[in-house]
PDB file of C-alpha atoms in Angstrom:
ATOM      1  CA  MET A   1      88.255  51.529 215.211  1.00 69.00           C
ATOM      2  CA  GLU A   2      90.251  53.852 217.479  1.00 77.00           C
ATOM      3  CA  ARG A   3      91.238  57.375 216.453  1.00 76.00           C
ATOM      4  CA  TRP A   4      94.888  56.481 215.845  1.00 75.00           C
ATOM      5  CA  GLN A   5      93.722  53.652 213.596  1.00 78.00           C
ATOM      6  CA  GLN A   6      91.321  55.913 211.665  1.00 81.00           C
ATOM      7  CA  GLU A   7      94.200  58.252 211.051  1.00 88.00           C
ATOM      8  CA  LEU A   8      96.033  55.536 209.213  1.00 92.00           C
ATOM      9  CA  VAL A   9      93.287  55.340 206.591  1.00 91.00           C
ATOM     10  CA  HIS A  10      93.676  58.324 204.254  1.00 90.00           C
ATOM     11  CA  GLU A  11      91.125  60.144 202.213  1.00 88.00           C
ATOM     12  CA  GLY A  12      89.848  58.008 199.352  1.00 86.00           C
ATOM     13  CA  GLU A  13      90.874  54.800 201.158  1.00 89.00           C
ATOM     14  CA  ARG A  14      89.057  52.319 203.309  1.00 91.00           C
ATOM     15  CA  ALA A  15      89.980  49.452 205.774  1.00 92.00           C
ATOM     16  CA  ASP A  16      88.474  46.149 204.636  1.00 92.00           C
ATOM     17  CA  SER A  17      88.108  43.281 207.045  1.00 90.00           C
ATOM     18  CA  LEU A  18      90.072  40.181 206.292  1.00 90.00           C
ATOM     19  CA  ASP A  19      87.919  38.138 208.660  1.00 85.00           C
ATOM     20  CA  ARG A  20      91.075  36.549 210.193  1.00 88.00           C
ATOM     21  CA  LYS A  21      92.151  37.516 213.726  1.00 91.00           C
ATOM     22  CA  GLY A  22      90.355  40.799 213.304  1.00 91.00           C
ATOM     23  CA  TYR A  23      92.893  41.965 210.666  1.00 95.00           C
ATOM     24  CA  GLN A  24      92.116  44.639 208.102  1.00 94.00           C
ATOM     25  CA  ILE A  25      93.659  45.800 204.890  1.00 95.00           C
ATOM     26  CA  ILE A  26      93.868  49.384 203.712  1.00 94.00           C
ATOM     27  CA  GLN A  27      92.808  49.691 200.101  1.00 91.00           C
ATOM     28  CA  SER A  28      91.955  52.404 197.606  1.00 88.00           C
ATOM     29  CA  PRO A  29      89.109  51.628 195.078  1.00 82.00           C
ATOM     30  CA  SER A  30      90.987  53.871 192.611  1.00 77.00           C
ATOM     31  CA  ARG A  31      93.921  51.472 192.676  1.00 74.00           C
ATOM     32  CA  PHE A  32      94.211  47.687 192.221  1.00 71.00           C
ATOM     33  CA  CYS A  33      92.524  45.974 195.147  1.00 81.00           C
ATOM     34  CA  PHE A  34      93.508  42.471 196.126  1.00 85.00           C
ATOM     35  CA  GLY A  35      91.541  39.614 194.578  1.00 85.00           C
ATOM     36  CA  MET A  36      90.810  35.958 195.215  1.00 88.00           C
ATOM     37  CA  ASP A  37      94.043  34.859 193.752  1.00 91.00           C
ATOM     38  CA  ALA A  38      95.943  36.452 196.649  1.00 92.00           C
ATOM     39  CA  VAL A  39      93.719  34.636 199.183  1.00 92.00           C
ATOM     40  CA  LEU A  40      94.164  31.339 197.372  1.00 95.00           C
ATOM     41  CA  LEU A  41      97.910  31.799 197.273  1.00 96.00           C
ATOM     42  CA  ALA A  42      98.184  32.603 200.981  1.00 95.00           C
ATOM     43  CA  ALA A  43      96.129  29.491 201.793  1.00 94.00           C
ATOM     44  CA  PHE A  44      98.144  27.279 199.367  1.00 96.00           C
ATOM     45  CA  ALA A  45     101.462  28.412 200.837  1.00 96.00           C
ATOM     46  CA  ASN A  46     102.787  27.304 204.125  1.00 93.00           C
ATOM     47  CA  ASN A  47     105.561  28.336 206.516  1.00 95.00           C
ATOM     48  CA  LYS A  48     106.905  27.463 209.931  1.00 93.00           C
ATOM     49  CA  GLU A  49     107.070  29.802 212.907  1.00 93.00           C
ATOM     50  CA  ASP A  50     110.860  30.450 212.445  1.00 95.00           C
ATOM     51  CA  ASP A  51     110.880  30.674 208.658  1.00 97.00           C
ATOM     52  CA  ARG A  52     112.059  33.756 206.902  1.00 98.00           C
ATOM     53  CA  VAL A  53     109.310  34.611 204.367  1.00 98.00           C
ATOM     54  CA  LEU A  54     109.378  37.029 201.445  1.00 98.00           C
ATOM     55  CA  ASP A  55     106.561  38.208 199.265  1.00 98.00           C
ATOM     56  CA  LEU A  56     107.601  39.585 195.926  1.00 97.00           C
ATOM     57  CA  GLY A  57     105.451  42.369 194.437  1.00 94.00           C
ATOM     58  CA  THR A  58     103.338  42.533 197.576  1.00 95.00           C
ATOM     59  CA  GLY A  59     101.097  45.450 196.499  1.00 91.00           C
ATOM     60  CA  THR A  60      99.283  46.533 199.647  1.00 92.00           C
ATOM     61  CA  GLY A  61     100.746  43.627 201.666  1.00 95.00           C
ATOM     62  CA  VAL A  62      97.698  41.332 201.832  1.00 95.00           C
ATOM     63  CA  ILE A  63      99.610  38.044 201.381  1.00 96.00           C
ATOM     64  CA  PRO A  64     102.050  38.402 204.290  1.00 97.00           C
ATOM     65  CA  ILE A  65      99.216  39.638 206.551  1.00 97.00           C
ATOM     66  CA  LEU A  66      96.971  36.606 205.585  1.00 96.00           C
ATOM     67  CA  MET A  67      99.904  34.206 206.059  1.00 96.00           C
ATOM     68  CA  GLU A  68     100.791  35.589 209.538  1.00 97.00           C
ATOM     69  CA  ALA A  69      97.115  35.144 210.408  1.00 94.00           C
ATOM     70  CA  ARG A  70      97.137  31.511 209.194  1.00 93.00           C
ATOM     71  CA  TYR A  71     100.597  30.257 210.182  1.00 94.00           C
ATOM     72  CA  GLY A  72     102.105  32.698 212.607  1.00 94.00           C
ATOM     73  CA  GLY A  73     105.738  33.488 212.101  1.00 94.00           C
ATOM     74  CA  THR A  74     107.809  36.538 213.170  1.00 92.00           C
ATOM     75  CA  GLU A  75     109.910  37.487 210.086  1.00 96.00           C
ATOM     76  CA  TYR A  76     108.097  38.558 206.904  1.00 98.00           C
ATOM     77  CA  LYS A  77     109.597  40.766 204.210  1.00 98.00           C
ATOM     78  CA  ALA A  78     107.557  42.214 201.418  1.00 98.00           C
ATOM     79  CA  LEU A  79     108.956  43.927 198.308  1.00 97.00           C
ATOM     80  CA  GLU A  80     107.007  46.381 196.273  1.00 95.00           C
ATOM     81  CA  ILE A  81     108.177  48.865 193.606  1.00 90.00           C
ATOM     82  CA  GLN A  82     105.292  51.367 193.827  1.00 89.00           C
ATOM     83  CA  ALA A  83     105.744  53.960 196.581  1.00 92.00           C
ATOM     84  CA  ASP A  84     102.014  54.534 197.098  1.00 91.00           C
ATOM     85  CA  SER A  85     101.411  50.831 197.541  1.00 92.00           C
ATOM     86  CA  CYS A  86     104.361  50.511 199.920  1.00 95.00           C
ATOM     87  CA  ASP A  87     102.858  53.308 202.079  1.00 95.00           C
ATOM     88  CA  MET A  88      99.498  51.613 202.222  1.00 94.00           C
ATOM     89  CA  ALA A  89     101.081  48.215 203.035  1.00 96.00           C
ATOM     90  CA  ARG A  90     103.102  49.768 205.870  1.00 97.00           C
ATOM     91  CA  ARG A  91     100.029  51.428 207.307  1.00 96.00           C
ATOM     92  CA  SER A  92      98.093  48.101 207.051  1.00 96.00           C
ATOM     93  CA  ALA A  93     100.892  46.392 208.971  1.00 97.00           C
ATOM     94  CA  ARG A  94     100.727  49.091 211.642  1.00 96.00           C
ATOM     95  CA  LEU A  95      96.896  48.965 211.708  1.00 96.00           C
ATOM     96  CA  ASN A  96      97.060  45.232 212.609  1.00 96.00           C
ATOM     97  CA  GLY A  97     100.002  45.613 215.079  1.00 96.00           C
ATOM     98  CA  LEU A  98     102.299  43.694 212.769  1.00 97.00           C
ATOM     99  CA  GLU A  99     104.921  46.282 212.075  1.00 95.00           C
ATOM    100  CA  ASP A 100     107.452  44.167 214.066  1.00 96.00           C
ATOM    101  CA  ARG A 101     106.681  41.073 212.029  1.00 97.00           C
ATOM    102  CA  ILE A 102     106.111  42.425 208.545  1.00 98.00           C
ATOM    103  CA  GLU A 103     108.652  44.783 206.940  1.00 98.00           C
ATOM    104  CA  ILE A 104     107.658  46.523 203.711  1.00 98.00           C
ATOM    105  CA  VAL A 105     110.648  47.292 201.452  1.00 98.00           C
ATOM    106  CA  GLU A 106     110.417  49.545 198.439  1.00 97.00           C
ATOM    107  CA  GLY A 107     112.474  48.258 195.617  1.00 96.00           C
ATOM    108  CA  ASP A 108     112.696  46.587 192.186  1.00 94.00           C
ATOM    109  CA  LEU A 109     111.949  42.910 192.025  1.00 94.00           C
ATOM    110  CA  LYS A 110     114.637  42.456 189.366  1.00 94.00           C
ATOM    111  CA  ARG A 111     117.243  43.461 192.015  1.00 95.00           C
ATOM    112  CA  SER A 112     115.695  41.647 194.954  1.00 96.00           C
ATOM    113  CA  HIS A 113     118.696  39.340 195.434  1.00 95.00           C
ATOM    114  CA  GLU A 114     120.892  42.443 195.780  1.00 96.00           C
ATOM    115  CA  ILE A 115     118.439  44.041 198.210  1.00 97.00           C
ATOM    116  CA  PHE A 116     118.065  41.052 200.542  1.00 97.00           C
ATOM    117  CA  GLY A 117     121.057  38.840 199.746  1.00 97.00           C
ATOM    118  CA  PRO A 118     121.151  35.463 198.087  1.00 97.00           C
ATOM    119  CA  ALA A 119     119.891  32.295 199.731  1.00 98.00           C
ATOM    120  CA  SER A 120     118.329  34.365 202.549  1.00 98.00           C
ATOM    121  CA  PHE A 121     114.779  33.081 202.723  1.00 98.00           C
ATOM    122  CA  ASP A 122     112.983  29.782 203.572  1.00 98.00           C
ATOM    123  CA  VAL A 123     109.803  30.768 201.717  1.00 98.00           C
ATOM    124  CA  VAL A 124     109.150  33.108 198.761  1.00 98.00           C
ATOM    125  CA  THR A 125     105.619  33.846 197.501  1.00 98.00           C
ATOM    126  CA  CYS A 126     104.571  35.840 194.447  1.00 96.00           C
ATOM    127  CA  ASN A 127     101.363  36.794 192.742  1.00 93.00           C
ATOM    128  CA  PRO A 128     102.957  38.233 189.569  1.00 89.00           C
ATOM    129  CA  PRO A 129     101.412  40.149 186.667  1.00 80.00           C
ATOM    130  CA  TYR A 130      99.734  37.517 184.449  1.00 65.00           C
ATOM    131  CA  MET A 131      99.720  39.255 181.122  1.00 62.00           C
ATOM    132  CA  THR A 132     102.583  40.093 178.815  1.00 72.00           C
ATOM    133  CA  ASN A 133     102.350  43.221 176.693  1.00 66.00           C
ATOM    134  CA  LYS A 134     101.052  41.004 173.900  1.00 51.00           C
ATOM    135  CA  HIS A 135      98.093  39.593 175.917  1.00 52.00           C
ATOM    136  CA  GLY A 136      95.065  41.871 176.210  1.00 55.00           C
ATOM    137  CA  LEU A 137      94.856  45.622 176.464  1.00 50.00           C
ATOM    138  CA  THR A 138      97.138  47.344 178.975  1.00 51.00           C
ATOM    139  CA  ASN A 139      94.967  49.099 181.576  1.00 52.00           C
ATOM    140  CA  PRO A 140      95.473  52.880 181.164  1.00 47.00           C
ATOM    141  CA  SER A 141      95.701  53.319 184.987  1.00 51.00           C
ATOM    142  CA  GLY A 142      99.332  53.001 186.158  1.00 59.00           C
ATOM    143  CA  PRO A 143      98.877  50.874 189.357  1.00 60.00           C
ATOM    144  CA  MET A 144      96.410  48.499 187.612  1.00 58.00           C
ATOM    145  CA  ALA A 145      98.604  48.158 184.531  1.00 55.00           C
ATOM    146  CA  ILE A 146     101.622  47.256 186.735  1.00 54.00           C
ATOM    147  CA  ALA A 147      99.670  44.780 188.686  1.00 55.00           C
ATOM    148  CA  ARG A 148      98.205  42.993 185.604  1.00 64.00           C
ATOM    149  CA  HIS A 149     100.863  43.329 182.935  1.00 52.00           C
ATOM    150  CA  GLU A 150     104.518  42.554 182.815  1.00 52.00           C
ATOM    151  CA  LEU A 151     105.585  46.194 182.529  1.00 61.00           C
ATOM    152  CA  LEU A 152     108.230  46.291 185.278  1.00 66.00           C
ATOM    153  CA  CYS A 153     109.195  42.643 185.555  1.00 75.00           C
ATOM    154  CA  SER A 154     108.763  39.493 183.565  1.00 89.00           C
ATOM    155  CA  LEU A 155     107.846  35.963 184.614  1.00 93.00           C
ATOM    156  CA  GLU A 156     111.473  34.998 184.081  1.00 94.00           C
ATOM    157  CA  ASP A 157     112.542  37.874 186.477  1.00 94.00           C
ATOM    158  CA  VAL A 158     110.231  36.452 189.107  1.00 95.00           C
ATOM    159  CA  VAL A 159     111.439  32.822 188.800  1.00 97.00           C
ATOM    160  CA  ARG A 160     115.066  33.780 188.510  1.00 97.00           C
ATOM    161  CA  GLU A 161     115.019  36.039 191.568  1.00 97.00           C
ATOM    162  CA  THR A 162     112.992  33.559 193.641  1.00 98.00           C
ATOM    163  CA  ALA A 163     115.648  30.889 192.952  1.00 98.00           C
ATOM    164  CA  ARG A 164     118.357  33.279 193.937  1.00 98.00           C
ATOM    165  CA  LEU A 165     116.646  34.283 197.157  1.00 98.00           C
ATOM    166  CA  LEU A 166     115.746  30.768 198.427  1.00 98.00           C
ATOM    167  CA  ARG A 167     118.106  28.732 200.534  1.00 98.00           C
ATOM    168  CA  PRO A 168     118.633  25.125 199.300  1.00 98.00           C
ATOM    169  CA  GLY A 169     115.464  23.222 200.032  1.00 98.00           C
ATOM    170  CA  GLY A 170     113.481  26.426 200.322  1.00 98.00           C
ATOM    171  CA  HIS A 171     109.937  26.619 199.017  1.00 98.00           C
ATOM    172  CA  SER A 172     108.403  28.878 196.412  1.00 98.00           C
ATOM    173  CA  TYR A 173     104.675  29.527 195.896  1.00 98.00           C
ATOM    174  CA  PHE A 174     103.189  31.086 192.802  1.00 97.00           C
ATOM    175  CA  VAL A 175      99.754  31.745 191.466  1.00 95.00           C
ATOM    176  CA  HIS A 176      99.317  32.273 187.698  1.00 93.00           C
ATOM    177  CA  ARG A 177      97.318  31.534 184.598  1.00 93.00           C
ATOM    178  CA  PRO A 178      97.100  27.910 183.154  1.00 95.00           C
ATOM    179  CA  PHE A 179      97.756  29.110 179.601  1.00 92.00           C
ATOM    180  CA  ARG A 180     101.336  29.961 180.727  1.00 91.00           C
ATOM    181  CA  LEU A 181     101.823  26.703 182.762  1.00 95.00           C
ATOM    182  CA  VAL A 182     104.442  25.156 180.326  1.00 95.00           C
ATOM    183  CA  GLU A 183     106.444  28.413 180.411  1.00 94.00           C
ATOM    184  CA  ILE A 184     106.216  28.569 184.192  1.00 95.00           C
ATOM    185  CA  MET A 185     107.312  24.981 184.752  1.00 96.00           C
ATOM    186  CA  THR A 186     110.093  25.278 182.231  1.00 96.00           C
ATOM    187  CA  LEU A 187     111.496  28.381 183.852  1.00 97.00           C
ATOM    188  CA  MET A 188     111.243  26.854 187.292  1.00 97.00           C
ATOM    189  CA  HIS A 189     113.132  23.765 186.173  1.00 96.00           C
ATOM    190  CA  ASP A 190     115.777  25.752 184.342  1.00 96.00           C
ATOM    191  CA  TYR A 191     116.421  27.897 187.453  1.00 97.00           C
ATOM    192  CA  GLY A 192     116.517  24.948 189.807  1.00 97.00           C
ATOM    193  CA  LEU A 193     113.048  25.436 191.297  1.00 97.00           C
ATOM    194  CA  GLU A 194     111.614  21.954 190.883  1.00 97.00           C
ATOM    195  CA  PRO A 195     107.777  21.967 190.695  1.00 97.00           C
ATOM    196  CA  LYS A 196     106.467  19.748 193.482  1.00 97.00           C
ATOM    197  CA  ARG A 197     102.858  20.511 193.932  1.00 98.00           C
ATOM    198  CA  MET A 198     100.146  21.912 191.705  1.00 98.00           C
ATOM    199  CA  ARG A 199      96.449  22.775 191.978  1.00 98.00           C
ATOM    200  CA  LEU A 200      94.205  23.960 189.267  1.00 98.00           C
ATOM    201  CA  VAL A 201      91.352  26.402 190.066  1.00 97.00           C
ATOM    202  CA  TYR A 202      88.052  26.316 188.208  1.00 97.00           C
ATOM    203  CA  PRO A 203      85.411  29.102 188.235  1.00 94.00           C
ATOM    204  CA  TYR A 204      82.672  26.332 187.927  1.00 96.00           C
ATOM    205  CA  ALA A 205      82.937  22.602 187.849  1.00 94.00           C
ATOM    206  CA  ASP A 206      82.025  22.442 184.194  1.00 94.00           C
ATOM    207  CA  ARG A 207      84.418  25.148 183.032  1.00 95.00           C
ATOM    208  CA  GLU A 208      88.106  25.275 182.079  1.00 96.00           C
ATOM    209  CA  PRO A 209      90.601  26.219 184.853  1.00 96.00           C
ATOM    210  CA  ASN A 210      91.566  29.899 185.004  1.00 94.00           C
ATOM    211  CA  MET A 211      94.093  29.769 187.821  1.00 95.00           C
ATOM    212  CA  VAL A 212      96.990  27.494 188.767  1.00 97.00           C
ATOM    213  CA  LEU A 213      98.771  27.360 192.129  1.00 98.00           C
ATOM    214  CA  LEU A 214     102.303  25.992 192.142  1.00 98.00           C
ATOM    215  CA  GLU A 215     104.845  25.023 194.810  1.00 98.00           C
ATOM    216  CA  GLY A 216     108.545  24.546 193.948  1.00 98.00           C
ATOM    217  CA  VAL A 217     111.529  23.485 195.913  1.00 98.00           C
ATOM    218  CA  ARG A 218     115.035  24.844 195.233  1.00 98.00           C
ATOM    219  CA  GLY A 219     117.202  21.905 194.362  1.00 97.00           C
ATOM    220  CA  GLY A 220     114.271  19.405 194.767  1.00 95.00           C
ATOM    221  CA  ARG A 221     114.057  16.120 193.001  1.00 93.00           C
ATOM    222  CA  SER A 222     111.686  15.504 190.190  1.00 92.00           C
ATOM    223  CA  TRP A 223     108.280  14.519 191.553  1.00 93.00           C
ATOM    224  CA  LEU A 224     105.003  16.505 191.025  1.00 96.00           C
ATOM    225  CA  LYS A 225     101.862  16.001 193.113  1.00 97.00           C
ATOM    226  CA  THR A 226      98.660  17.135 191.514  1.00 97.00           C
ATOM    227  CA  GLU A 227      96.034  18.133 194.094  1.00 97.00           C
ATOM    228  CA  PRO A 228      92.255  17.806 193.617  1.00 97.00           C
ATOM    229  CA  PRO A 229      90.670  20.728 191.677  1.00 97.00           C
ATOM    230  CA  LEU A 230      89.450  23.758 193.553  1.00 97.00           C
ATOM    231  CA  VAL A 231      86.068  25.025 192.346  1.00 96.00           C
ATOM    232  CA  ILE A 232      85.133  28.600 193.190  1.00 95.00           C
ATOM    233  CA  TYR A 233      81.385  28.742 192.429  1.00 94.00           C
ATOM    234  CA  ARG A 234      78.708  26.107 192.933  1.00 92.00           C
ATOM    235  CA  GLY A 235      76.077  28.375 191.324  1.00 90.00           C
ATOM    236  CA  GLN A 236      75.717  31.924 189.978  1.00 87.00           C
ATOM    237  CA  GLY A 237      77.483  34.014 192.562  1.00 83.00           C
ATOM    238  CA  ILE A 238      77.413  31.235 195.154  1.00 91.00           C
ATOM    239  CA  TYR A 239      80.780  30.277 196.537  1.00 92.00           C
ATOM    240  CA  THR A 240      81.628  26.604 197.376  1.00 94.00           C
ATOM    241  CA  ASP A 241      82.091  25.648 200.955  1.00 92.00           C
ATOM    242  CA  GLU A 242      85.792  25.178 200.535  1.00 93.00           C
ATOM    243  CA  VAL A 243      86.236  28.673 199.240  1.00 91.00           C
ATOM    244  CA  LYS A 244      84.291  30.107 202.152  1.00 88.00           C
ATOM    245  CA  LYS A 245      86.487  28.180 204.565  1.00 85.00           C
ATOM    246  CA  LEU A 246      89.555  29.693 202.909  1.00 83.00           C
ATOM    247  CA  TYR A 247      88.177  33.145 203.666  1.00 76.00           C
ATOM    248  CA  PHE A 248      86.634  32.891 207.106  1.00 69.00           C
ATOM    249  CA  ASP A 249      88.147  32.121 210.510  1.00 56.00           C
ATOM    250  CA  ALA A 250      86.815  29.121 212.396  1.00 39.00           C
ATOM    251  CA  HIS A 251      85.106  31.498 214.887  1.00 35.00           C
ATOM    252  CA  MET A 252      83.057  33.010 212.100  1.00 38.00           C
ATOM    253  CA  PRO A 253      79.430  31.872 211.556  1.00 39.00           C
ATOM    254  CA  ASP A 254      78.938  28.752 209.392  1.00 42.00           C
ATOM    255  CA  HIS A 255      78.473  30.266 205.962  1.00 40.00           C
ATOM    256  CA  SER A 256      77.808  26.774 204.474  1.00 40.00           C
ATOM    257  CA  ALA A 257      74.366  27.119 206.068  1.00 40.00           C
ATOM    258  CA  HIS A 258      73.359  29.753 203.602  1.00 40.00           C
ATOM    259  CA  ALA A 259      70.636  28.630 201.243  1.00 35.00           C
ATOM    260  CA  PRO A 260      71.953  27.745 197.753  1.00 40.00           C
ATOM    261  CA  GLU A 261      70.184  30.765 196.226  1.00 45.00           C
ATOM    262  CA  GLN A 262      71.856  33.170 198.700  1.00 47.00           C
ATOM    263  CA  ALA A 263      75.185  34.782 197.636  1.00 50.00           C
ATOM    264  CA  VAL A 264      77.784  35.525 200.295  1.00 47.00           C
ATOM    265  CA  ASP A 265      80.039  38.553 200.032  1.00 52.00           C
ATOM    266  CA  LEU A 266      83.661  37.668 200.721  1.00 55.00           C
ATOM    267  CA  PRO A 267      85.984  40.166 202.430  1.00 52.00           C
ATOM    268  CA  GLY A 268      87.902  42.692 200.342  1.00 50.00           C
ATOM    269  CA  GLN A 269      86.097  41.813 197.137  1.00 52.00           C
ATOM    270  CA  SER A 270      83.981  45.054 196.657  1.00 48.00           C
ATOM    271  CA  CYS A 271      86.567  46.826 194.656  1.00 54.00           C
ATOM    272  CA  ARG A 272      85.233  44.997 191.616  1.00 46.00           C
ATOM    273  CA  LYS A 273      81.786  43.642 190.958  1.00 39.00           C
ATOM    274  CA  ARG A 274      81.447  39.951 191.848  1.00 33.00           C
ATOM    275  CA  SER A 275      80.430  39.152 188.280  1.00 33.00           C
ATOM    276  CA  GLU A 276      83.689  40.466 187.061  1.00 40.00           C
ATOM    277  CA  GLN A 277      86.001  38.319 189.304  1.00 43.00           C
ATOM    278  CA  TRP A 278      85.866  34.651 188.275  1.00 41.00           C
ATOM    279  CA  GLN A 279      83.008  34.257 185.881  1.00 40.00           C
ATOM    280  CA  ASP A 280      85.013  34.128 182.680  1.00 38.00           C
ATOM    281  CA  VAL A 281      88.665  33.317 181.811  1.00 34.00           C
ATOM    282  CA  SER A 282      88.760  36.257 179.356  1.00 31.00           C
ATOM    283  CA  ILE A 283      88.602  38.906 182.151  1.00 27.00           C
ATOM    284  CA  TRP A 284      92.088  38.071 183.471  1.00 28.00           C
TER     285      TRP A 284
END
């Protein structure tokens, strides 16, 4: 890393490799680091080179960076309400030479249609807070509480603003928890975002799903495609080959060659212990 790049990483932060196009993400272990759900959403979503793409509640900007690495594109916007996260996201964009492609905007998700204008995007992504104030204990740390709990916006806020921001025929991509699936689909339908594609994510093949990926189309007709299940682990701490392919570029070594008993560390995941990430539904 060159000196100017090192200066972008402040005290208490680090630059984690994303293992795609040499990109890195600036993160602080004292704040909420990106998780596997962000990586799965970026892989589930899709955009064309000339699409206008918006990520709502972007945090440190990992989703637009991963999507640019996968799909290209020249116009990404990312909205975040926390000033410190915005600052890290802007520095991450600069670190990767993407400041001309990814614009980080500080603002309230509930006013996003006022900030950007209605019907102004082809694609909107969001990895929203999963828990309402009634679900679980609110994390005492501000950034983590905002990331995990609906303190500053609700699920309805996310769906409503997404529908307002998308042009007719535009695509939305969400990642959430299956226990709220009925609520999510109902809100999407009510706001004219017809659910078109769904994939359930399982920690192990013999466990219940603990994530759901959803694609919607503004003004789309009623027709839902259910994709094959995505299983995260094939053994204790051993990721499936499909999950490894979601993380690593084609130029990376063939991680499927690892022996079944050998665990593979995935990029950006060291902010939390591996055992805390996807082992149990109750941790989300």
